[in-house]
Short mmCIF file of N, CA, C and O in Angstrom, two decimals:
data_model
loop_
_atom_site.label_atom_id
_atom_site.label_comp_id
_atom_site.label_asym_id
_atom_site.label_seq_id
_atom_site.Cartn_x
_atom_site.Cartn_y
_atom_site.Cartn_z
N UNK A 1 84.86 92.36 113.19
CA UNK A 1 84.63 92.19 111.77
C UNK A 1 84.68 93.55 111.09
O UNK A 1 84.05 94.50 111.53
N UNK A 2 85.41 93.65 110.01
CA UNK A 2 85.45 94.87 109.21
C UNK A 2 84.29 94.90 108.22
O UNK A 2 83.92 93.88 107.66
N UNK A 3 83.74 96.08 108.01
CA UNK A 3 82.64 96.25 107.08
C UNK A 3 83.10 97.13 105.93
O UNK A 3 83.58 98.23 106.15
N UNK A 4 82.94 96.65 104.69
CA UNK A 4 83.30 97.43 103.51
C UNK A 4 84.43 96.79 102.73
O UNK A 4 84.78 95.63 102.95
N UNK A 5 84.98 97.56 101.83
CA UNK A 5 86.11 97.13 100.98
C UNK A 5 87.17 98.23 100.99
O UNK A 5 86.87 99.40 101.23
N UNK A 6 88.41 97.84 100.68
CA UNK A 6 89.50 98.81 100.65
C UNK A 6 89.63 99.56 99.33
O UNK A 6 90.23 100.63 99.28
N UNK A 7 89.10 99.00 98.26
CA UNK A 7 89.18 99.62 96.94
C UNK A 7 87.81 99.70 96.30
O UNK A 7 87.04 98.73 96.33
N UNK A 8 87.52 100.85 95.72
CA UNK A 8 86.28 101.08 94.98
C UNK A 8 86.63 101.79 93.68
O UNK A 8 87.48 102.69 93.68
N UNK A 9 85.99 101.41 92.59
CA UNK A 9 86.20 102.07 91.30
C UNK A 9 84.84 102.48 90.74
O UNK A 9 83.93 101.65 90.63
N UNK A 10 84.72 103.76 90.39
CA UNK A 10 83.51 104.29 89.76
C UNK A 10 83.91 104.83 88.39
O UNK A 10 84.65 105.81 88.28
N UNK A 11 83.44 104.15 87.35
CA UNK A 11 83.94 104.38 85.99
C UNK A 11 83.22 105.46 85.21
O UNK A 11 83.71 105.87 84.18
N UNK A 12 82.07 105.90 85.64
CA UNK A 12 81.28 106.81 84.81
C UNK A 12 81.26 108.23 85.35
O UNK A 12 80.21 108.82 85.53
N UNK A 13 82.43 108.80 85.59
CA UNK A 13 82.48 110.20 86.00
C UNK A 13 82.34 111.10 84.78
O UNK A 13 83.00 110.89 83.77
N UNK A 14 81.45 112.07 84.88
CA UNK A 14 81.22 113.01 83.78
C UNK A 14 80.48 114.21 84.38
O UNK A 14 79.26 114.25 84.42
N UNK A 15 81.24 115.15 84.90
CA UNK A 15 80.69 116.27 85.67
C UNK A 15 79.73 117.11 84.82
O UNK A 15 80.14 117.69 83.82
N UNK A 16 78.43 117.17 85.20
CA UNK A 16 77.48 117.96 84.43
C UNK A 16 77.64 119.45 84.74
O UNK A 16 78.18 119.82 85.78
N UNK A 17 77.13 120.32 83.85
CA UNK A 17 77.17 121.75 84.15
C UNK A 17 76.26 122.07 85.34
O UNK A 17 75.32 121.33 85.64
N UNK A 18 76.53 123.17 86.02
CA UNK A 18 75.77 123.55 87.21
C UNK A 18 74.33 123.92 86.89
O UNK A 18 73.44 123.68 87.69
N UNK A 19 74.06 124.52 85.75
CA UNK A 19 72.71 124.89 85.35
C UNK A 19 72.32 126.28 85.84
O UNK A 19 73.08 126.95 86.53
N UNK A 20 71.10 126.69 85.49
CA UNK A 20 70.62 128.04 85.78
C UNK A 20 69.69 128.13 86.99
O UNK A 20 69.39 129.21 87.45
N UNK A 21 69.21 127.01 87.49
CA UNK A 21 68.27 127.02 88.61
C UNK A 21 69.04 127.09 89.92
O UNK A 21 69.75 126.15 90.28
N UNK A 22 68.91 128.19 90.68
CA UNK A 22 69.67 128.32 91.93
C UNK A 22 69.26 127.31 93.01
O UNK A 22 70.02 127.08 93.95
N UNK A 23 68.09 126.69 92.87
CA UNK A 23 67.65 125.70 93.86
C UNK A 23 68.36 124.36 93.69
O UNK A 23 68.47 123.60 94.65
N UNK A 24 68.80 124.07 92.48
CA UNK A 24 69.43 122.78 92.19
C UNK A 24 70.72 123.03 91.42
O UNK A 24 70.70 123.66 90.37
N UNK A 25 71.80 122.51 91.93
CA UNK A 25 73.11 122.70 91.31
C UNK A 25 73.59 121.38 90.75
O UNK A 25 73.77 120.42 91.52
N UNK A 26 73.76 121.29 89.44
CA UNK A 26 74.28 120.07 88.84
C UNK A 26 75.64 119.73 89.44
O UNK A 26 76.49 120.60 89.60
N UNK A 27 75.83 118.46 89.81
CA UNK A 27 77.10 118.06 90.44
C UNK A 27 77.22 116.54 90.47
O UNK A 27 76.28 115.82 90.16
N UNK A 28 78.40 116.09 90.86
CA UNK A 28 78.64 114.69 91.20
C UNK A 28 79.17 114.65 92.63
O UNK A 28 79.84 115.59 93.07
N UNK A 29 78.87 113.57 93.32
CA UNK A 29 79.30 113.44 94.71
C UNK A 29 79.75 112.01 94.98
O UNK A 29 79.14 111.06 94.50
N UNK A 30 80.81 111.89 95.74
CA UNK A 30 81.33 110.61 96.19
C UNK A 30 81.02 110.52 97.68
O UNK A 30 81.52 111.33 98.47
N UNK A 31 80.19 109.56 98.06
CA UNK A 31 79.83 109.37 99.46
C UNK A 31 80.70 108.26 100.04
O UNK A 31 80.78 107.16 99.46
N UNK A 32 81.34 108.54 101.16
CA UNK A 32 82.24 107.59 101.83
C UNK A 32 81.76 107.37 103.25
O UNK A 32 81.49 108.33 103.98
N UNK A 33 81.64 106.11 103.66
CA UNK A 33 81.18 105.77 105.01
C UNK A 33 82.14 104.76 105.63
O UNK A 33 82.44 103.73 105.03
N UNK A 34 82.60 105.07 106.83
CA UNK A 34 83.49 104.19 107.58
C UNK A 34 82.70 103.61 108.75
O UNK A 34 82.42 104.30 109.72
N UNK A 35 82.31 102.34 108.63
CA UNK A 35 81.53 101.67 109.68
C UNK A 35 82.41 100.89 110.65
O UNK A 35 81.92 100.06 111.40
N UNK A 36 83.69 101.17 110.64
CA UNK A 36 84.65 100.54 111.54
C UNK A 36 85.04 101.54 112.62
O UNK A 36 84.75 102.73 112.51
N UNK A 37 85.74 101.09 113.63
CA UNK A 37 86.17 101.99 114.70
C UNK A 37 87.47 102.72 114.37
O UNK A 37 87.75 103.77 114.93
N UNK A 38 88.25 102.18 113.46
CA UNK A 38 89.55 102.75 113.10
C UNK A 38 89.39 103.85 112.05
O UNK A 38 88.57 103.75 111.14
N UNK A 39 90.20 104.89 112.16
CA UNK A 39 90.21 105.99 111.20
C UNK A 39 90.70 105.48 109.83
O UNK A 39 91.62 104.68 109.75
N UNK A 40 90.08 105.96 108.76
CA UNK A 40 90.47 105.59 107.40
C UNK A 40 91.23 106.73 106.74
O UNK A 40 90.83 107.90 106.84
N UNK A 41 92.32 106.40 106.08
CA UNK A 41 93.06 107.35 105.22
C UNK A 41 92.72 106.92 103.80
O UNK A 41 93.06 105.81 103.37
N UNK A 42 92.04 107.78 103.06
CA UNK A 42 91.51 107.44 101.75
C UNK A 42 92.20 108.27 100.69
O UNK A 42 92.31 109.49 100.82
N UNK A 43 92.68 107.59 99.64
CA UNK A 43 93.30 108.29 98.51
C UNK A 43 92.41 108.14 97.28
O UNK A 43 91.95 107.05 96.96
N UNK A 44 92.18 109.26 96.60
CA UNK A 44 91.45 109.26 95.35
C UNK A 44 92.44 109.41 94.20
O UNK A 44 93.33 110.25 94.24
N UNK A 45 92.25 108.57 93.19
CA UNK A 45 93.02 108.68 91.95
C UNK A 45 92.01 108.87 90.83
O UNK A 45 91.07 108.09 90.69
N UNK A 46 92.21 109.90 90.03
CA UNK A 46 91.34 110.19 88.89
C UNK A 46 92.04 109.73 87.62
O UNK A 46 93.19 110.07 87.38
N UNK A 47 91.33 108.94 86.81
CA UNK A 47 91.87 108.38 85.57
C UNK A 47 91.07 108.98 84.42
O UNK A 47 89.83 109.00 84.47
N UNK A 48 91.77 109.43 83.38
CA UNK A 48 91.14 110.14 82.26
C UNK A 48 91.33 109.42 80.93
O UNK A 48 92.19 108.55 80.81
N UNK A 49 90.56 109.83 79.93
CA UNK A 49 90.68 109.29 78.58
C UNK A 49 91.97 109.71 77.90
O UNK A 49 92.61 108.92 77.21
N UNK A 50 92.36 110.96 78.08
CA UNK A 50 93.38 111.55 77.22
C UNK A 50 94.51 112.27 77.96
O UNK A 50 95.22 113.07 77.37
N UNK A 51 94.65 112.01 79.26
CA UNK A 51 95.76 112.61 80.00
C UNK A 51 96.14 111.73 81.17
O UNK A 51 95.41 110.80 81.52
N UNK A 52 97.28 112.02 81.77
CA UNK A 52 97.79 111.21 82.87
C UNK A 52 96.87 111.26 84.09
O UNK A 52 96.20 112.28 84.33
N UNK A 53 96.85 110.18 84.88
CA UNK A 53 96.04 110.16 86.10
C UNK A 53 96.49 111.22 87.10
O UNK A 53 97.64 111.66 87.09
N UNK A 54 95.58 111.62 87.95
CA UNK A 54 95.87 112.53 89.06
C UNK A 54 95.64 111.74 90.34
O UNK A 54 94.55 111.21 90.56
N UNK A 55 96.67 111.64 91.16
CA UNK A 55 96.54 110.91 92.43
C UNK A 55 96.99 111.82 93.56
O UNK A 55 97.32 112.98 93.35
N UNK A 56 96.99 111.29 94.76
CA UNK A 56 97.44 112.07 95.90
C UNK A 56 96.37 113.01 96.44
O UNK A 56 96.67 113.99 97.10
N UNK A 57 95.11 112.71 96.16
CA UNK A 57 93.99 113.46 96.74
C UNK A 57 93.52 112.65 97.95
O UNK A 57 93.04 111.53 97.79
N UNK A 58 93.68 113.18 99.16
CA UNK A 58 93.43 112.41 100.38
C UNK A 58 92.23 112.93 101.16
O UNK A 58 91.96 114.13 101.20
N UNK A 59 91.53 111.99 101.76
CA UNK A 59 90.41 112.27 102.66
C UNK A 59 90.63 111.42 103.91
O UNK A 59 90.87 110.22 103.81
N UNK A 60 90.57 112.04 105.09
CA UNK A 60 90.63 111.31 106.35
C UNK A 60 89.21 111.17 106.87
O UNK A 60 88.44 112.14 106.87
N UNK A 61 88.86 109.95 107.31
CA UNK A 61 87.50 109.69 107.76
C UNK A 61 87.54 108.88 109.05
O UNK A 61 87.99 107.72 109.06
N UNK A 62 87.11 109.49 110.13
CA UNK A 62 87.08 108.81 111.43
C UNK A 62 86.16 107.60 111.39
O UNK A 62 85.29 107.49 110.52
N UNK A 63 86.34 106.70 112.37
CA UNK A 63 85.47 105.54 112.49
C UNK A 63 84.03 105.95 112.77
O UNK A 63 83.78 106.96 113.42
N UNK A 64 83.09 105.18 112.24
CA UNK A 64 81.66 105.41 112.42
C UNK A 64 81.24 106.82 111.98
O UNK A 64 80.45 107.49 112.63
N UNK A 65 81.78 107.23 110.83
CA UNK A 65 81.48 108.54 110.25
C UNK A 65 81.25 108.39 108.75
O UNK A 65 81.67 107.43 108.12
N UNK A 66 80.62 109.42 108.19
CA UNK A 66 80.40 109.47 106.75
C UNK A 66 80.76 110.87 106.26
O UNK A 66 80.76 111.83 107.03
N UNK A 67 81.08 110.98 104.98
CA UNK A 67 81.40 112.28 104.39
C UNK A 67 81.00 112.28 102.92
O UNK A 67 80.90 111.22 102.29
N UNK A 68 80.80 113.46 102.41
CA UNK A 68 80.45 113.65 100.99
C UNK A 68 81.57 114.46 100.34
O UNK A 68 81.90 115.55 100.81
N UNK A 69 82.16 113.93 99.28
CA UNK A 69 83.19 114.63 98.51
C UNK A 69 82.51 115.13 97.24
O UNK A 69 82.15 114.33 96.38
N UNK A 70 82.30 116.43 97.15
CA UNK A 70 81.69 117.01 95.95
C UNK A 70 82.76 117.10 94.87
O UNK A 70 83.76 117.79 95.02
N UNK A 71 82.53 116.41 93.77
CA UNK A 71 83.52 116.34 92.70
C UNK A 71 83.58 117.64 91.89
O UNK A 71 84.53 117.86 91.15
N UNK A 72 82.60 118.52 92.04
CA UNK A 72 82.61 119.82 91.36
C UNK A 72 83.35 120.88 92.17
O UNK A 72 83.53 122.00 91.69
N UNK A 73 83.79 120.55 93.37
CA UNK A 73 84.57 121.47 94.19
C UNK A 73 86.06 121.13 94.05
O UNK A 73 86.41 120.00 93.71
N UNK A 74 86.96 122.08 94.35
CA UNK A 74 88.39 121.77 94.32
C UNK A 74 88.71 120.59 95.25
O UNK A 74 88.19 120.51 96.36
N UNK A 75 89.58 119.69 94.79
CA UNK A 75 89.89 118.45 95.50
C UNK A 75 91.30 118.45 96.06
O UNK A 75 92.26 118.78 95.36
N UNK A 76 91.44 118.04 97.31
CA UNK A 76 92.75 117.83 97.92
C UNK A 76 93.49 119.11 98.24
O UNK A 76 93.00 120.22 98.02
N UNK A 77 94.69 118.92 98.76
CA UNK A 77 95.54 120.05 99.14
C UNK A 77 95.90 120.92 97.95
O UNK A 77 96.05 122.13 98.09
N UNK A 78 96.05 120.30 96.77
CA UNK A 78 96.42 121.06 95.58
C UNK A 78 95.23 121.70 94.89
O UNK A 78 95.37 122.38 93.88
N UNK A 79 94.01 121.47 95.42
CA UNK A 79 92.78 122.06 94.90
C UNK A 79 92.56 121.73 93.43
O UNK A 79 92.20 122.58 92.62
N UNK A 80 92.77 120.45 93.08
CA UNK A 80 92.56 120.02 91.70
C UNK A 80 91.09 120.22 91.31
O UNK A 80 90.19 119.89 92.08
N UNK A 81 90.86 120.74 90.12
CA UNK A 81 89.51 121.02 89.65
C UNK A 81 89.21 120.20 88.40
O UNK A 81 89.92 120.31 87.41
N UNK A 82 88.17 119.39 88.46
CA UNK A 82 87.72 118.65 87.29
C UNK A 82 87.06 119.61 86.30
O UNK A 82 86.41 120.57 86.72
N UNK A 83 87.17 119.30 85.01
CA UNK A 83 86.50 120.09 84.00
C UNK A 83 85.08 119.61 83.79
O UNK A 83 84.78 118.43 83.95
N UNK A 84 84.18 120.52 83.43
CA UNK A 84 82.80 120.16 83.13
C UNK A 84 82.78 119.29 81.88
O UNK A 84 83.52 119.54 80.92
N UNK A 85 81.98 118.24 81.92
CA UNK A 85 81.81 117.30 80.80
C UNK A 85 83.12 116.58 80.45
O UNK A 85 83.33 116.18 79.31
N UNK A 86 83.98 116.39 81.45
CA UNK A 86 85.24 115.68 81.28
C UNK A 86 85.04 114.25 81.76
O UNK A 86 84.69 114.02 82.92
N UNK A 87 85.25 113.28 80.88
CA UNK A 87 85.08 111.87 81.23
C UNK A 87 86.22 111.42 82.15
O UNK A 87 87.39 111.69 81.86
N UNK A 88 85.88 110.75 83.25
CA UNK A 88 86.91 110.28 84.17
C UNK A 88 86.39 109.09 84.98
O UNK A 88 85.19 108.82 85.05
N UNK A 89 87.32 108.40 85.60
CA UNK A 89 87.05 107.34 86.57
C UNK A 89 87.68 107.76 87.88
O UNK A 89 88.75 108.38 87.90
N UNK A 90 87.04 107.43 88.99
CA UNK A 90 87.66 107.68 90.30
C UNK A 90 87.91 106.34 90.98
O UNK A 90 87.02 105.49 91.06
N UNK A 91 89.16 106.15 91.40
CA UNK A 91 89.58 104.96 92.14
C UNK A 91 89.78 105.38 93.59
O UNK A 91 90.57 106.28 93.89
N UNK A 92 89.04 104.76 94.48
CA UNK A 92 89.06 105.07 95.91
C UNK A 92 89.84 103.96 96.62
O UNK A 92 89.46 102.79 96.55
N UNK A 93 90.93 104.32 97.30
CA UNK A 93 91.76 103.36 98.02
C UNK A 93 91.80 103.76 99.49
O UNK A 93 92.18 104.89 99.81
N UNK A 94 91.45 102.84 100.37
CA UNK A 94 91.37 103.15 101.80
C UNK A 94 92.25 102.22 102.62
O UNK A 94 92.40 101.04 102.29
N UNK A 95 92.77 102.75 103.72
CA UNK A 95 93.61 101.95 104.62
C UNK A 95 92.79 100.95 105.43
O UNK A 95 93.33 99.97 105.93
N UNK A 96 91.49 101.21 105.61
CA UNK A 96 90.57 100.27 106.26
C UNK A 96 89.36 100.10 105.35
O UNK A 96 89.07 100.97 104.54
N UNK A 97 88.66 98.99 105.45
CA UNK A 97 87.48 98.80 104.60
C UNK A 97 86.42 99.90 104.85
O UNK A 97 86.15 100.25 106.01
N UNK A 98 85.87 100.42 103.76
CA UNK A 98 84.82 101.43 103.83
C UNK A 98 83.72 101.06 102.84
O UNK A 98 83.88 100.16 102.02
N UNK A 99 82.61 101.78 102.90
CA UNK A 99 81.54 101.68 101.92
C UNK A 99 81.55 102.98 101.10
O UNK A 99 81.83 104.05 101.63
N UNK A 100 81.27 102.87 99.81
CA UNK A 100 81.30 104.04 98.94
C UNK A 100 80.20 103.96 97.90
O UNK A 100 79.84 102.88 97.45
N UNK A 101 79.68 105.12 97.54
CA UNK A 101 78.76 105.21 96.42
C UNK A 101 78.99 106.55 95.73
O UNK A 101 79.61 107.45 96.28
N UNK A 102 78.52 106.65 94.51
CA UNK A 102 78.80 107.80 93.65
C UNK A 102 77.49 108.22 92.99
O UNK A 102 76.77 107.38 92.46
N UNK A 103 77.16 109.50 93.05
CA UNK A 103 75.92 109.96 92.46
C UNK A 103 76.10 111.22 91.64
O UNK A 103 77.06 111.97 91.82
N UNK A 104 75.14 111.46 90.75
CA UNK A 104 75.17 112.62 89.87
C UNK A 104 73.79 113.27 89.84
O UNK A 104 72.78 112.58 89.70
N UNK A 105 73.76 114.60 89.97
CA UNK A 105 72.55 115.38 89.74
C UNK A 105 72.75 116.11 88.42
O UNK A 105 73.60 117.00 88.31
N UNK A 106 71.98 115.72 87.43
CA UNK A 106 72.08 116.30 86.09
C UNK A 106 70.82 117.10 85.83
O UNK A 106 69.72 116.55 85.81
N UNK A 107 70.96 118.40 85.67
CA UNK A 107 69.80 119.27 85.50
C UNK A 107 69.74 119.88 84.10
O UNK A 107 69.12 120.92 83.89
N UNK A 108 70.37 119.23 83.13
CA UNK A 108 70.37 119.78 81.77
C UNK A 108 69.00 119.72 81.10
O UNK A 108 68.76 120.41 80.13
N UNK A 109 68.10 118.91 81.61
CA UNK A 109 66.75 118.82 81.07
C UNK A 109 65.76 119.29 82.13
O UNK A 109 66.07 119.31 83.31
N UNK A 110 64.55 119.63 81.70
CA UNK A 110 63.51 120.06 82.63
C UNK A 110 63.26 118.99 83.68
O UNK A 110 63.11 119.28 84.87
N UNK A 111 63.21 117.74 83.26
CA UNK A 111 63.06 116.62 84.19
C UNK A 111 64.44 116.19 84.65
O UNK A 111 65.01 115.25 84.13
N UNK A 112 64.97 116.93 85.63
CA UNK A 112 66.33 116.64 86.10
C UNK A 112 66.41 115.22 86.63
O UNK A 112 65.40 114.61 86.98
N UNK A 113 67.62 114.71 86.71
CA UNK A 113 67.82 113.34 87.15
C UNK A 113 68.91 113.27 88.20
O UNK A 113 69.96 113.89 88.06
N UNK A 114 68.65 112.53 89.28
CA UNK A 114 69.70 112.18 90.24
C UNK A 114 69.81 110.66 90.20
O UNK A 114 68.83 109.95 90.33
N UNK A 115 71.00 110.19 89.96
CA UNK A 115 71.18 108.75 89.92
C UNK A 115 72.56 108.38 90.42
O UNK A 115 73.47 109.19 90.44
N UNK A 116 72.67 107.15 90.86
CA UNK A 116 73.95 106.67 91.34
C UNK A 116 74.64 105.86 90.25
O UNK A 116 73.99 105.29 89.37
N UNK A 117 75.94 105.86 90.32
CA UNK A 117 76.78 105.13 89.37
C UNK A 117 77.27 103.86 90.06
O UNK A 117 77.75 103.92 91.19
N UNK A 118 77.11 102.75 89.41
CA UNK A 118 77.53 101.46 89.98
C UNK A 118 79.04 101.43 90.18
O UNK A 118 79.80 101.82 89.29
N UNK A 119 79.46 100.97 91.33
CA UNK A 119 80.89 100.87 91.62
C UNK A 119 81.35 99.41 91.66
O UNK A 119 80.55 98.49 91.84
N UNK A 120 82.64 99.24 91.47
CA UNK A 120 83.27 97.91 91.58
C UNK A 120 84.15 97.97 92.82
O UNK A 120 84.96 98.90 92.98
N UNK A 121 84.00 97.01 93.71
CA UNK A 121 84.80 97.01 94.95
C UNK A 121 85.60 95.72 95.04
O UNK A 121 85.19 94.67 94.58
N UNK A 122 86.77 95.85 95.65
CA UNK A 122 87.64 94.69 95.87
C UNK A 122 88.56 94.92 97.05
O UNK A 122 88.64 96.01 97.56
#
């Protein structure tokens, strides 16, 4: 039995600024978990409000493994960099079913917030 879905969409991407506190760095992260035995080839496509999508960002994930993709770091072989406070959606497409979640640490206020963004899977 396969566990997970092949497609995930997270619509509320909005990279917060890093902030001034060295203990906490504002960021967004995409967590990917492969609970199957087969290796997953995962493609990320970024969709924007006012420019063409960026695709061809790949992550390989062995079976029974998990990884964190920091969205504030350069992405993929081309080292694509998201802009701070740039609205985007990330579409995750995998060759085998996986589990995915998306979270944001926003430290713009004294009471910083870490929360996850609801995803749509199919």
